[in-house]
PDB file of C-alpha atoms and ligand atoms in Angstrom:
ATOM      1  CA  MET S  22      38.962 192.014  79.663  1.00 36.00           C
ATOM      2  CA  THR S  23      38.291 189.302  82.935  1.00 37.00           C
ATOM      3  CA  GLN S  24      40.507 188.145  84.809  1.00 38.00           C
ATOM      4  CA  LEU S  25      40.623 184.557  84.035  1.00 36.00           C
ATOM      5  CA  GLN S  26      40.882 186.312  80.185  1.00 40.00           C
ATOM      6  CA  ALA S  27      44.304 187.273  81.619  1.00 43.00           C
ATOM      7  CA  ALA S  28      45.489 184.406  82.613  1.00 41.00           C
ATOM      8  CA  HIS S  29      44.974 182.604  79.542  1.00 41.00           C
ATOM      9  CA  GLN S  30      46.744 184.883  77.428  1.00 42.00           C
ATOM     10  CA  THR S  31      50.012 184.992  80.542  1.00 46.00           C
ATOM     11  CA  PRO S  32      50.325 181.537  81.689  1.00 47.00           C
ATOM     12  CA  ALA S  33      52.709 181.906  85.030  1.00 56.00           C
ATOM     13  CA  GLY S  34      54.302 178.994  82.981  1.00 48.00           C
ATOM     14  CA  GLY S  35      55.851 181.015  80.137  1.00 43.00           C
ATOM     15  CA  THR S  36      55.513 181.119  77.032  1.00 38.00           C
ATOM     16  CA  GLY S  37      57.300 177.131  76.161  1.00 40.00           C
ATOM     17  CA  ALA S  38      55.513 174.697  74.263  1.00 39.00           C
ATOM     18  CA  THR S  39      54.458 172.444  77.445  1.00 44.00           C
ATOM     19  CA  HIS S  40      52.241 175.522  78.301  1.00 44.00           C
ATOM     20  CA  ALA S  41      49.867 174.744  75.300  1.00 50.00           C
ATOM     21  CA  THR S  42      49.055 171.368  77.004  1.00 60.00           C
ATOM     22  CA  ASN S  43      49.752 172.553  80.499  1.00 77.00           C
ATOM     23  CA  ALA S  44      50.198 175.740  81.769  1.00 81.00           C
ATOM     24  CA  LEU S  45      50.226 175.010  85.608  1.00 89.00           C
ATOM     25  CA  TYR S  46      53.080 172.690  85.289  1.00 87.00           C
ATOM     26  CA  GLY S  47      57.020 172.330  83.826  1.00 69.00           C
ATOM     27  CA  GLY S  48      57.321 175.871  83.697  1.00 59.00           C
ATOM     28  CA  LYS S  49      59.760 178.598  84.276  1.00 61.00           C
ATOM     29  CA  GLY S  50      57.592 181.641  84.815  1.00 67.00           C
ATOM     30  CA  THR S  51      58.329 184.899  85.999  1.00 73.00           C
ATOM     31  CA  ARG S  52      55.414 185.384  88.237  1.00 91.00           C
ATOM     32  CA  ARG S  53      53.624 183.786  91.392  1.00 95.00           C
ATOM     33  CA  ILE S  54      51.106 180.910  90.230  1.00 97.00           C
ATOM     34  CA  THR S  55      47.689 182.317  91.047  1.00 97.00           C
ATOM     35  CA  VAL S  56      44.557 181.132  91.896  1.00 98.00           C
ATOM     36  CA  ARG S  57      43.289 182.484  88.849  1.00 96.00           C
ATOM     37  CA  ASP S  58      45.397 180.335  86.859  1.00 96.00           C
ATOM     38  CA  ILE S  59      44.118 176.934  89.357  1.00 97.00           C
ATOM     39  CA  ALA S  60      40.314 178.247  87.564  1.00 97.00           C
ATOM     40  CA  THR S  61      42.134 177.994  84.244  1.00 95.00           C
ATOM     41  CA  ALA S  62      43.300 174.839  84.503  1.00 95.00           C
ATOM     42  CA  LYS S  63      40.129 173.421  85.658  1.00 97.00           C
ATOM     43  CA  GLU S  64      38.576 174.777  82.390  1.00 96.00           C
ATOM     44  CA  ARG S  65      40.750 173.166  80.453  1.00 94.00           C
ATOM     45  CA  GLY S  66      40.983 169.825  81.964  1.00 95.00           C
ATOM     46  CA  GLU S  67      44.493 169.962  82.981  1.00 95.00           C
ATOM     47  CA  LYS S  68      45.756 167.554  86.114  1.00 97.00           C
ATOM     48  CA  TRP S  69      48.451 169.412  88.531  1.00 97.00           C
ATOM     49  CA  PRO S  70      50.303 168.181  91.077  1.00 98.00           C
ATOM     50  CA  MET S  71      50.789 169.858  94.432  1.00 98.00           C
ATOM     51  CA  LEU S  72      53.675 168.712  97.164  1.00 98.00           C
ATOM     52  CA  THR S  73      53.787 169.815 100.619  1.00 98.00           C
ATOM     53  CA  ALA S  74      57.196 171.501 102.271  1.00 98.00           C
ATOM     54  CA  TYR S  75      57.875 173.042 105.453  1.00 98.00           C
ATOM     55  CA  ASP S  76      61.546 174.506 104.451  1.00 98.00           C
ATOM     56  CA  ALA S  77      62.905 177.087 102.223  1.00 98.00           C
ATOM     57  CA  MET S  78      65.685 174.468 100.100  1.00 98.00           C
ATOM     58  CA  THR S  79      62.917 171.667  99.915  1.00 98.00           C
ATOM     59  CA  ALA S  80      60.629 174.285  98.419  1.00 98.00           C
ATOM     60  CA  SER S  81      63.094 175.211  96.168  1.00 98.00           C
ATOM     61  CA  VAL S  82      63.455 171.565  94.635  1.00 98.00           C
ATOM     62  CA  PHE S  83      59.683 171.544  94.070  1.00 97.00           C
ATOM     63  CA  ASP S  84      59.936 175.126  92.792  1.00 96.00           C
ATOM     64  CA  GLU S  85      62.645 175.094  90.300  1.00 94.00           C
ATOM     65  CA  ALA S  86      60.751 171.591  89.351  1.00 95.00           C
ATOM     66  CA  GLY S  87      57.789 173.566  88.053  1.00 94.00           C
ATOM     67  CA  ILE S  88      55.397 172.247  91.288  1.00 97.00           C
ATOM     68  CA  PRO S  89      53.094 174.746  90.856  1.00 97.00           C
ATOM     69  CA  VAL S  90      51.080 174.585  93.854  1.00 98.00           C
ATOM     70  CA  ILE S  91      53.278 174.116  97.532  1.00 98.00           C
ATOM     71  CA  LEU S  92      50.826 173.720 100.488  1.00 98.00           C
ATOM     72  CA  VAL S  93      52.946 174.018 103.816  1.00 98.00           C
ATOM     73  CA  GLY S  94      50.912 171.627 105.471  1.00 98.00           C
ATOM     74  CA  ASP S  95      49.849 171.175 109.047  1.00 98.00           C
ATOM     75  CA  SER S  96      51.447 167.255 108.629  1.00 97.00           C
ATOM     76  CA  ALA S  97      54.430 169.559 109.652  1.00 98.00           C
ATOM     77  CA  GLY S  98      53.504 168.640 112.868  1.00 97.00           C
ATOM     78  CA  ASN S  99      54.212 164.575 112.581  1.00 95.00           C
ATOM     79  CA  CYS S 100      57.031 165.411 109.422  1.00 96.00           C
ATOM     80  CA  HIS S 101      58.807 168.151 110.313  1.00 97.00           C
ATOM     81  CA  LEU S 102      58.545 168.924 113.856  1.00 97.00           C
ATOM     82  CA  GLY S 103      58.292 165.606 115.690  1.00 96.00           C
ATOM     83  CA  TYR S 104      54.490 165.847 116.907  1.00 97.00           C
ATOM     84  CA  GLU S 105      52.255 162.699 116.891  1.00 94.00           C
ATOM     85  CA  SER S 106      49.597 164.268 115.075  1.00 94.00           C
ATOM     86  CA  THR S 107      48.907 167.943 113.330  1.00 96.00           C
ATOM     87  CA  VAL S 108      46.630 168.492 116.397  1.00 96.00           C
ATOM     88  CA  PRO S 109      49.553 170.233 118.864  1.00 97.00           C
ATOM     89  CA  VAL S 110      51.048 172.471 115.480  1.00 98.00           C
ATOM     90  CA  THR S 111      50.299 176.508 116.705  1.00 98.00           C
ATOM     91  CA  LEU S 112      49.845 179.600 114.675  1.00 98.00           C
ATOM     92  CA  ASP S 113      53.533 180.261 115.224  1.00 98.00           C
ATOM     93  CA  GLU S 114      55.181 177.219 113.945  1.00 98.00           C
ATOM     94  CA  MET S 115      53.044 177.460 110.884  1.00 98.00           C
ATOM     95  CA  THR S 116      53.757 181.151 110.255  1.00 98.00           C
ATOM     96  CA  MET S 117      57.178 180.225 110.176  1.00 98.00           C
ATOM     97  CA  LEU S 118      56.727 177.479 108.397  1.00 98.00           C
ATOM     98  CA  SER S 119      55.079 179.334 105.749  1.00 98.00           C
ATOM     99  CA  ALA S 120      57.163 182.588 105.555  1.00 98.00           C
ATOM    100  CA  ALA S 121      60.766 179.718 105.210  1.00 98.00           C
ATOM    101  CA  VAL S 122      58.822 177.747 102.057  1.00 98.00           C
ATOM    102  CA  VAL S 123      57.526 181.684 100.471  1.00 98.00           C
ATOM    103  CA  ARG S 124      61.218 182.679 100.622  1.00 98.00           C
ATOM    104  CA  GLY S 125      62.070 179.540  99.089  1.00 98.00           C
ATOM    105  CA  THR S 126      60.012 179.866  95.772  1.00 97.00           C
ATOM    106  CA  GLY S 127      59.554 182.385  92.999  1.00 96.00           C
ATOM    107  CA  ARG S 128      56.928 180.722  91.540  1.00 96.00           C
ATOM    108  CA  ALA S 129      54.629 178.135  92.970  1.00 97.00           C
ATOM    109  CA  LEU S 130      51.437 179.450  94.624  1.00 98.00           C
ATOM    110  CA  VAL S 131      52.326 179.259  98.781  1.00 98.00           C
ATOM    111  CA  VAL S 132      49.592 177.680 100.547  1.00 98.00           C
ATOM    112  CA  GLY S 133      50.059 177.862 104.171  1.00 98.00           C
ATOM    113  CA  ASP S 134      47.733 175.632 106.817  1.00 98.00           C
ATOM    114  CA  LEU S 135      45.808 177.174 109.542  1.00 98.00           C
ATOM    115  CA  PRO S 136      46.535 174.688 112.390  1.00 98.00           C
ATOM    116  CA  PHE S 137      43.866 173.455 115.396  1.00 98.00           C
ATOM    117  CA  GLY S 138      42.489 175.904 117.085  1.00 98.00           C
ATOM    118  CA  SER S 139      43.361 178.590 115.056  1.00 98.00           C
ATOM    119  CA  TYR S 140      39.982 179.145 113.634  1.00 98.00           C
ATOM    120  CA  GLN S 141      37.585 176.280 114.711  1.00 97.00           C
ATOM    121  CA  GLU S 142      35.964 179.796 117.023  1.00 98.00           C
ATOM    122  CA  GLY S 143      34.518 181.513 114.210  1.00 98.00           C
ATOM    123  CA  PRO S 144      35.047 183.514 111.070  1.00 98.00           C
ATOM    124  CA  VAL S 145      36.129 186.824 112.872  1.00 98.00           C
ATOM    125  CA  GLN S 146      39.137 183.975 114.603  1.00 98.00           C
ATOM    126  CA  ALA S 147      39.597 183.096 111.124  1.00 98.00           C
ATOM    127  CA  LEU S 148      40.264 186.195 110.045  1.00 98.00           C
ATOM    128  CA  ARG S 149      42.823 187.085 112.475  1.00 98.00           C
ATOM    129  CA  SER S 150      44.730 183.996 111.906  1.00 98.00           C
ATOM    130  CA  ALA S 151      44.525 183.526 107.990  1.00 98.00           C
ATOM    131  CA  THR S 152      45.648 187.767 108.117  1.00 98.00           C
ATOM    132  CA  ARG S 153      48.923 186.430 109.594  1.00 98.00           C
ATOM    133  CA  LEU S 154      49.905 184.126 107.399  1.00 98.00           C
ATOM    134  CA  VAL S 155      49.305 185.963 104.538  1.00 98.00           C
ATOM    135  CA  LYS S 156      51.093 189.422 106.279  1.00 98.00           C
ATOM    136  CA  GLU S 157      53.733 187.583 107.884  1.00 98.00           C
ATOM    137  CA  ALA S 158      54.501 184.917 105.783  1.00 98.00           C
ATOM    138  CA  GLY S 159      53.608 185.851 102.545  1.00 98.00           C
ATOM    139  CA  VAL S 160      51.063 183.002 101.345  1.00 98.00           C
ATOM    140  CA  GLY S 161      48.961 183.328  98.651  1.00 98.00           C
ATOM    141  CA  ALA S 162      46.391 181.430  99.714  1.00 98.00           C
ATOM    142  CA  VAL S 163      45.285 179.283 102.843  1.00 98.00           C
ATOM    143  CA  LYS S 164      43.736 175.654 104.194  1.00 98.00           C
ATOM    144  CA  LEU S 165      41.234 175.035 106.324  1.00 98.00           C
ATOM    145  CA  GLU S 166      39.474 171.894 107.461  1.00 98.00           C
ATOM    146  CA  GLY S 167      35.582 171.019 107.142  1.00 97.00           C
ATOM    147  CA  GLY S 168      32.560 171.235 104.637  1.00 98.00           C
ATOM    148  CA  GLU S 169      29.752 172.373 105.772  1.00 98.00           C
ATOM    149  CA  ARG S 170      30.785 173.270 109.096  1.00 97.00           C
ATOM    150  CA  SER S 171      33.508 175.821 108.430  1.00 98.00           C
ATOM    151  CA  HIS S 172      31.685 177.571 105.449  1.00 98.00           C
ATOM    152  CA  ARG S 173      31.340 180.753 107.414  1.00 98.00           C
ATOM    153  CA  GLN S 174      35.019 181.206 107.924  1.00 98.00           C
ATOM    154  CA  ILE S 175      35.576 180.291 104.518  1.00 98.00           C
ATOM    155  CA  GLU S 176      32.643 183.472 103.029  1.00 98.00           C
ATOM    156  CA  LEU S 177      34.757 185.932 105.562  1.00 98.00           C
ATOM    157  CA  LEU S 178      38.152 185.363 104.203  1.00 98.00           C
ATOM    158  CA  VAL S 179      37.252 185.485 100.829  1.00 98.00           C
ATOM    159  CA  GLU S 180      35.270 188.613 100.948  1.00 98.00           C
ATOM    160  CA  SER S 181      38.137 189.931 102.505  1.00 98.00           C
ATOM    161  CA  GLY S 182      40.265 188.660  99.989  1.00 98.00           C
ATOM    162  CA  ILE S 183      41.895 185.833 101.112  1.00 98.00           C
ATOM    163  CA  PRO S 184      41.609 182.200  98.792  1.00 98.00           C
ATOM    164  CA  VAL S 185      40.696 179.472 100.421  1.00 98.00           C
ATOM    165  CA  MET S 186      41.369 175.995  99.629  1.00 98.00           C
ATOM    166  CA  ALA S 187      39.369 173.592 102.079  1.00 98.00           C
ATOM    167  CA  HIS S 188      39.513 170.107 102.848  1.00 98.00           C
ATOM    168  CA  ILE S 189      36.890 167.772 103.288  1.00 98.00           C
ATOM    169  CA  GLY S 190      36.974 163.769 103.648  1.00 97.00           C
ATOM    170  CA  LEU S 191      39.694 162.496 106.348  1.00 95.00           C
ATOM    171  CA  THR S 192      40.212 165.951 108.246  1.00 94.00           C
ATOM    172  CA  PRO S 193      43.372 164.555 110.289  1.00 92.00           C
ATOM    173  CA  GLN S 194      42.548 167.805 112.991  1.00 94.00           C
ATOM    174  CA  SER S 195      40.112 165.644 113.821  1.00 90.00           C
ATOM    175  CA  VAL S 196      41.508 162.380 114.509  1.00 86.00           C
ATOM    176  CA  ASN S 197      40.468 162.622 117.677  1.00 88.00           C
ATOM    177  CA  SER S 198      36.647 161.967 116.651  1.00 87.00           C
ATOM    178  CA  MET S 199      37.164 160.686 113.394  1.00 85.00           C
ATOM    179  CA  GLY S 200      39.977 158.513 114.026  1.00 82.00           C
ATOM    180  CA  TYR S 201      42.249 157.846 110.191  1.00 84.00           C
ATOM    181  CA  ARG S 202      38.946 156.005 108.424  1.00 87.00           C
ATOM    182  CA  VAL S 203      38.107 156.396 104.756  1.00 87.00           C
ATOM    183  CA  GLN S 204      35.665 158.753 104.979  1.00 89.00           C
ATOM    184  CA  GLY S 205      31.740 159.230 102.137  1.00 89.00           C
ATOM    185  CA  ARG S 206      31.550 155.048 102.500  1.00 92.00           C
ATOM    186  CA  GLY S 207      28.091 154.155 102.798  1.00 91.00           C
ATOM    187  CA  GLU S 208      25.106 156.400 101.729  1.00 94.00           C
ATOM    188  CA  GLU S 209      24.799 159.115 104.161  1.00 93.00           C
ATOM    189  CA  ALA S 210      27.934 159.465 104.426  1.00 95.00           C
ATOM    190  CA  ALA S 211      28.281 160.098 100.818  1.00 96.00           C
ATOM    191  CA  GLN S 212      25.047 162.803 100.854  1.00 96.00           C
ATOM    192  CA  GLN S 213      27.000 164.987 103.309  1.00 96.00           C
ATOM    193  CA  LEU S 214      30.972 164.486 101.455  1.00 97.00           C
ATOM    194  CA  LEU S 215      28.580 165.914  98.241  1.00 98.00           C
ATOM    195  CA  ARG S 216      26.891 168.346 100.468  1.00 98.00           C
ATOM    196  CA  ASP S 217      30.272 169.571 102.477  1.00 98.00           C
ATOM    197  CA  ALA S 218      31.660 169.942  98.587  1.00 98.00           C
ATOM    198  CA  LYS S 219      29.442 172.004  97.792  1.00 98.00           C
ATOM    199  CA  ALA S 220      29.349 174.458 100.978  1.00 98.00           C
ATOM    200  CA  VAL S 221      32.530 175.021 100.084  1.00 98.00           C
ATOM    201  CA  GLN S 222      32.571 175.943  96.623  1.00 98.00           C
ATOM    202  CA  ASP S 223      29.236 178.524  97.624  1.00 98.00           C
ATOM    203  CA  ALA S 224      31.461 179.988 100.179  1.00 98.00           C
ATOM    204  CA  GLY S 225      33.893 180.536  97.550  1.00 98.00           C
ATOM    205  CA  ALA S 226      36.870 178.371  98.107  1.00 98.00           C
ATOM    206  CA  PHE S 227      39.220 177.890  95.088  1.00 98.00           C
ATOM    207  CA  ALA S 228      39.478 174.555  95.519  1.00 98.00           C
ATOM    208  CA  VAL S 229      39.724 171.061  97.890  1.00 98.00           C
ATOM    209  CA  VAL S 230      41.623 168.836  99.225  1.00 98.00           C
ATOM    210  CA  LEU S 231      39.300 165.520  98.953  1.00 98.00           C
ATOM    211  CA  GLU S 232      41.516 163.520 101.626  1.00 97.00           C
ATOM    212  CA  LEU S 233      40.691 159.439 101.897  1.00 96.00           C
ATOM    213  CA  VAL S 234      37.586 159.109 100.394  1.00 97.00           C
ATOM    214  CA  PRO S 235      36.464 156.508  97.255  1.00 97.00           C
ATOM    215  CA  ALA S 236      38.304 156.931  94.057  1.00 97.00           C
ATOM    216  CA  GLU S 237      33.881 157.091  92.368  1.00 97.00           C
ATOM    217  CA  LEU S 238      32.831 159.490  94.945  1.00 98.00           C
ATOM    218  CA  ALA S 239      35.785 161.701  94.657  1.00 98.00           C
ATOM    219  CA  ALA S 240      35.314 160.921  90.715  1.00 98.00           C
ATOM    220  CA  GLU S 241      31.625 162.186  91.159  1.00 98.00           C
ATOM    221  CA  VAL S 242      32.771 165.164  93.213  1.00 98.00           C
ATOM    222  CA  THR S 243      35.293 166.856  90.571  1.00 98.00           C
ATOM    223  CA  ARG S 244      32.114 166.389  87.902  1.00 98.00           C
ATOM    224  CA  MET S 245      29.784 168.064  89.933  1.00 98.00           C
ATOM    225  CA  LEU S 246      31.869 171.022  91.236  1.00 98.00           C
ATOM    226  CA  GLN S 247      33.043 174.009  89.193  1.00 98.00           C
ATOM    227  CA  ILE S 248      36.407 174.860  91.442  1.00 98.00           C
ATOM    228  CA  ALA S 249      39.566 172.120  91.282  1.00 98.00           C
ATOM    229  CA  THR S 250      40.001 169.004  94.066  1.00 98.00           C
ATOM    230  CA  VAL S 251      42.674 168.066  94.614  1.00 98.00           C
ATOM    231  CA  GLY S 252      42.758 164.193  95.664  1.00 98.00           C
ATOM    232  CA  ILE S 253      44.882 162.671  97.826  1.00 98.00           C
ATOM    233  CA  GLY S 254      44.188 158.712  98.619  1.00 97.00           C
ATOM    234  CA  ALA S 255      40.810 159.762  96.545  1.00 98.00           C
ATOM    235  CA  GLY S 256      41.340 157.614  93.172  1.00 98.00           C
ATOM    236  CA  PRO S 257      42.532 159.120  89.627  1.00 98.00           C
ATOM    237  CA  GLU S 258      39.987 161.638  88.683  1.00 98.00           C
ATOM    238  CA  THR S 259      40.339 164.602  90.668  1.00 98.00           C
ATOM    239  CA  ASP S 260      41.798 167.528  89.140  1.00 98.00           C
ATOM    240  CA  ALA S 261      44.868 167.845  91.019  1.00 98.00           C
ATOM    241  CA  GLN S 262      46.716 165.325  93.203  1.00 98.00           C
ATOM    242  CA  VAL S 263      48.742 166.123  96.457  1.00 98.00           C
ATOM    243  CA  LEU S 264      51.385 164.146  98.891  1.00 98.00           C
ATOM    244  CA  VAL S 265      53.470 164.817 101.675  1.00 98.00           C
ATOM    245  CA  TRP S 266      56.715 165.042 100.606  1.00 98.00           C
ATOM    246  CA  THR S 267      58.501 162.789 103.110  1.00 98.00           C
ATOM    247  CA  ASP S 268      56.201 160.261 102.285  1.00 98.00           C
ATOM    248  CA  MET S 269      56.613 160.618  98.648  1.00 98.00           C
ATOM    249  CA  LEU S 270      60.842 160.843  98.695  1.00 98.00           C
ATOM    250  CA  GLY S 271      60.567 157.945 101.202  1.00 97.00           C
ATOM    251  CA  LEU S 272      62.068 159.757 104.238  1.00 98.00           C
ATOM    252  CA  THR S 273      59.314 159.298 106.387  1.00 96.00           C
ATOM    253  CA  GLY S 274      59.946 155.656 108.569  1.00 89.00           C
ATOM    254  CA  GLY S 275      57.364 153.138 109.297  1.00 90.00           C
ATOM    255  CA  ARG S 276      54.660 151.803 106.596  1.00 90.00           C
ATOM    256  CA  MET S 277      52.914 153.557 104.375  1.00 93.00           C
ATOM    257  CA  PRO S 278      49.110 154.225 104.070  1.00 93.00           C
ATOM    258  CA  LYS S 279      47.860 152.446 100.766  1.00 94.00           C
ATOM    259  CA  PHE S 280      47.697 156.226  98.575  1.00 96.00           C
ATOM    260  CA  VAL S 281      51.817 156.560  99.014  1.00 97.00           C
ATOM    261  CA  LYS S 282      53.732 156.568  96.066  1.00 97.00           C
ATOM    262  CA  GLN S 283      57.296 156.363  97.271  1.00 97.00           C
ATOM    263  CA  TYR S 284      59.316 158.278  94.199  1.00 98.00           C
ATOM    264  CA  ALA S 285      63.077 157.704  96.047  1.00 97.00           C
ATOM    265  CA  ASN S 286      64.022 156.327  99.276  1.00 97.00           C
ATOM    266  CA  LEU S 287      65.958 159.613 100.899  1.00 98.00           C
ATOM    267  CA  ARG S 288      65.683 157.536 104.322  1.00 98.00           C
ATOM    268  CA  GLU S 289      67.976 154.442 102.892  1.00 98.00           C
ATOM    269  CA  VAL S 290      70.262 157.516 101.149  1.00 98.00           C
ATOM    270  CA  MET S 291      70.301 159.968 104.146  1.00 98.00           C
ATOM    271  CA  GLY S 292      71.375 157.426 106.488  1.00 98.00           C
ATOM    272  CA  ASN S 293      73.915 155.926 104.274  1.00 98.00           C
ATOM    273  CA  ALA S 294      76.326 158.723 103.516  1.00 98.00           C
ATOM    274  CA  ALA S 295      75.550 159.365 107.337  1.00 98.00           C
ATOM    275  CA  LYS S 296      77.131 156.054 108.425  1.00 98.00           C
ATOM    276  CA  ALA S 297      79.820 156.706 105.620  1.00 98.00           C
ATOM    277  CA  PHE S 298      80.891 160.194 107.172  1.00 98.00           C
ATOM    278  CA  ALA S 299      81.038 158.377 110.616  1.00 98.00           C
ATOM    279  CA  GLU S 300      83.325 155.796 109.106  1.00 98.00           C
ATOM    280  CA  ASP S 301      85.484 158.280 107.744  1.00 98.00           C
ATOM    281  CA  VAL S 302      85.956 160.479 110.810  1.00 98.00           C
ATOM    282  CA  THR S 303      86.364 157.465 113.036  1.00 98.00           C
ATOM    283  CA  GLY S 304      88.744 155.529 110.291  1.00 98.00           C
ATOM    284  CA  GLY S 305      90.734 159.291 110.355  1.00 98.00           C
ATOM    285  CA  THR S 306      90.118 159.347 106.737  1.00 98.00           C
ATOM    286  CA  PHE S 307      87.667 162.741 106.841  1.00 98.00           C
ATOM    287  CA  PRO S 308      89.148 165.017 105.967  1.00 97.00           C
ATOM    288  CA  ALA S 309      91.377 164.087 103.391  1.00 96.00           C
ATOM    289  CA  GLU S 310      94.155 165.982 101.670  1.00 96.00           C
ATOM    290  CA  GLU S 311      91.877 168.141  99.238  1.00 96.00           C
ATOM    291  CA  HIS S 312      89.424 169.166 102.110  1.00 96.00           C
ATOM    292  CA  SER S 313      92.120 170.926 104.296  1.00 96.00           C
ATOM    293  CA  VAL S 314      93.547 174.503 104.176  1.00 96.00           C
ATOM    294  CA  HIS S 315      96.368 175.371 105.011  1.00 95.00           C
TER     295      HIS S 315
HETATM  296  O1  LIG P 428      48.848 168.797 105.986  1.00 97.99           O
HETATM  297  C1  LIG P 428      49.046 168.538 105.100  1.00 97.99           C
HETATM  298  O2  LIG P 428      50.592 167.679 104.309  1.00 97.99           O
HETATM  299  C2  LIG P 428      47.407 168.070 104.094  1.00 97.99           C
HETATM  300  C3  LIG P 428      47.227 167.392 102.922  1.00 97.99           C
HETATM  301  C4  LIG P 428      47.591 166.338 103.544  1.00 97.99           C
HETATM  302  C5  LIG P 428      46.175 167.600 102.079  1.00 97.99           C
HETATM  303  O3  LIG P 428      47.066 168.419 104.687  1.00 97.99           O
END
């Protein structure tokens, strides 16, 4: 039996009815999702969700909700560590955050982001950095930015047994040269995106994030590739969708990009709870008798 057939027979989601239609989302499986499950989902035309997480507790909520892939994104820079962008994030920080997310999950495939400066020197540096995320944090895969420009890094990691999720289109680590603009608009840029997508697939990536690219182009890439596409601001046709969790749950302050859908307003919930606590303390109503020990 091939590994792919085995994955068909024992979906990580278990044996419930949901899994007849979607093996990746929604189950309470007893083993971790693997990249083979992702390949199977592509073959079956299943769509799946991915969320970021940067700590054990948040990751455990998403894992229990059945989110099959959790990305410890270097968006931790802006969304968790208080930096202006992803650029300052270090490999030590990513290793610490990834280890926490792995500890908080039992089913999700945890993907750790390689931060800026940890793989651009070349394949050997990429392997050294990815090895830390795999050995010290326990991630099941790593992500790195770049298409044609990163294909040698992807090749060596995959040859070494480390699954790679690539990331093309808008690549935030290049904000200083690229800005935060839609990518792939116009014939030349679209052709480059198609070449990047093909290059990461040929190098052995198991999936590719398409960030901020026109929906029609993302749909074309998704039809062209045998590996999964994961969209963020890339329209509805990609195989998977990812959102940054603090955006999705309304914790991030300020204006949100158009592609973000907010499913809750945690900023308001938490702010109101903090004010209620402060008022109870200053008004002398907390702790009450039931919160006191004698
Ligand atoms: O760092 C991150 O969270 C990401 C996602 C936006 C794909 O790269």
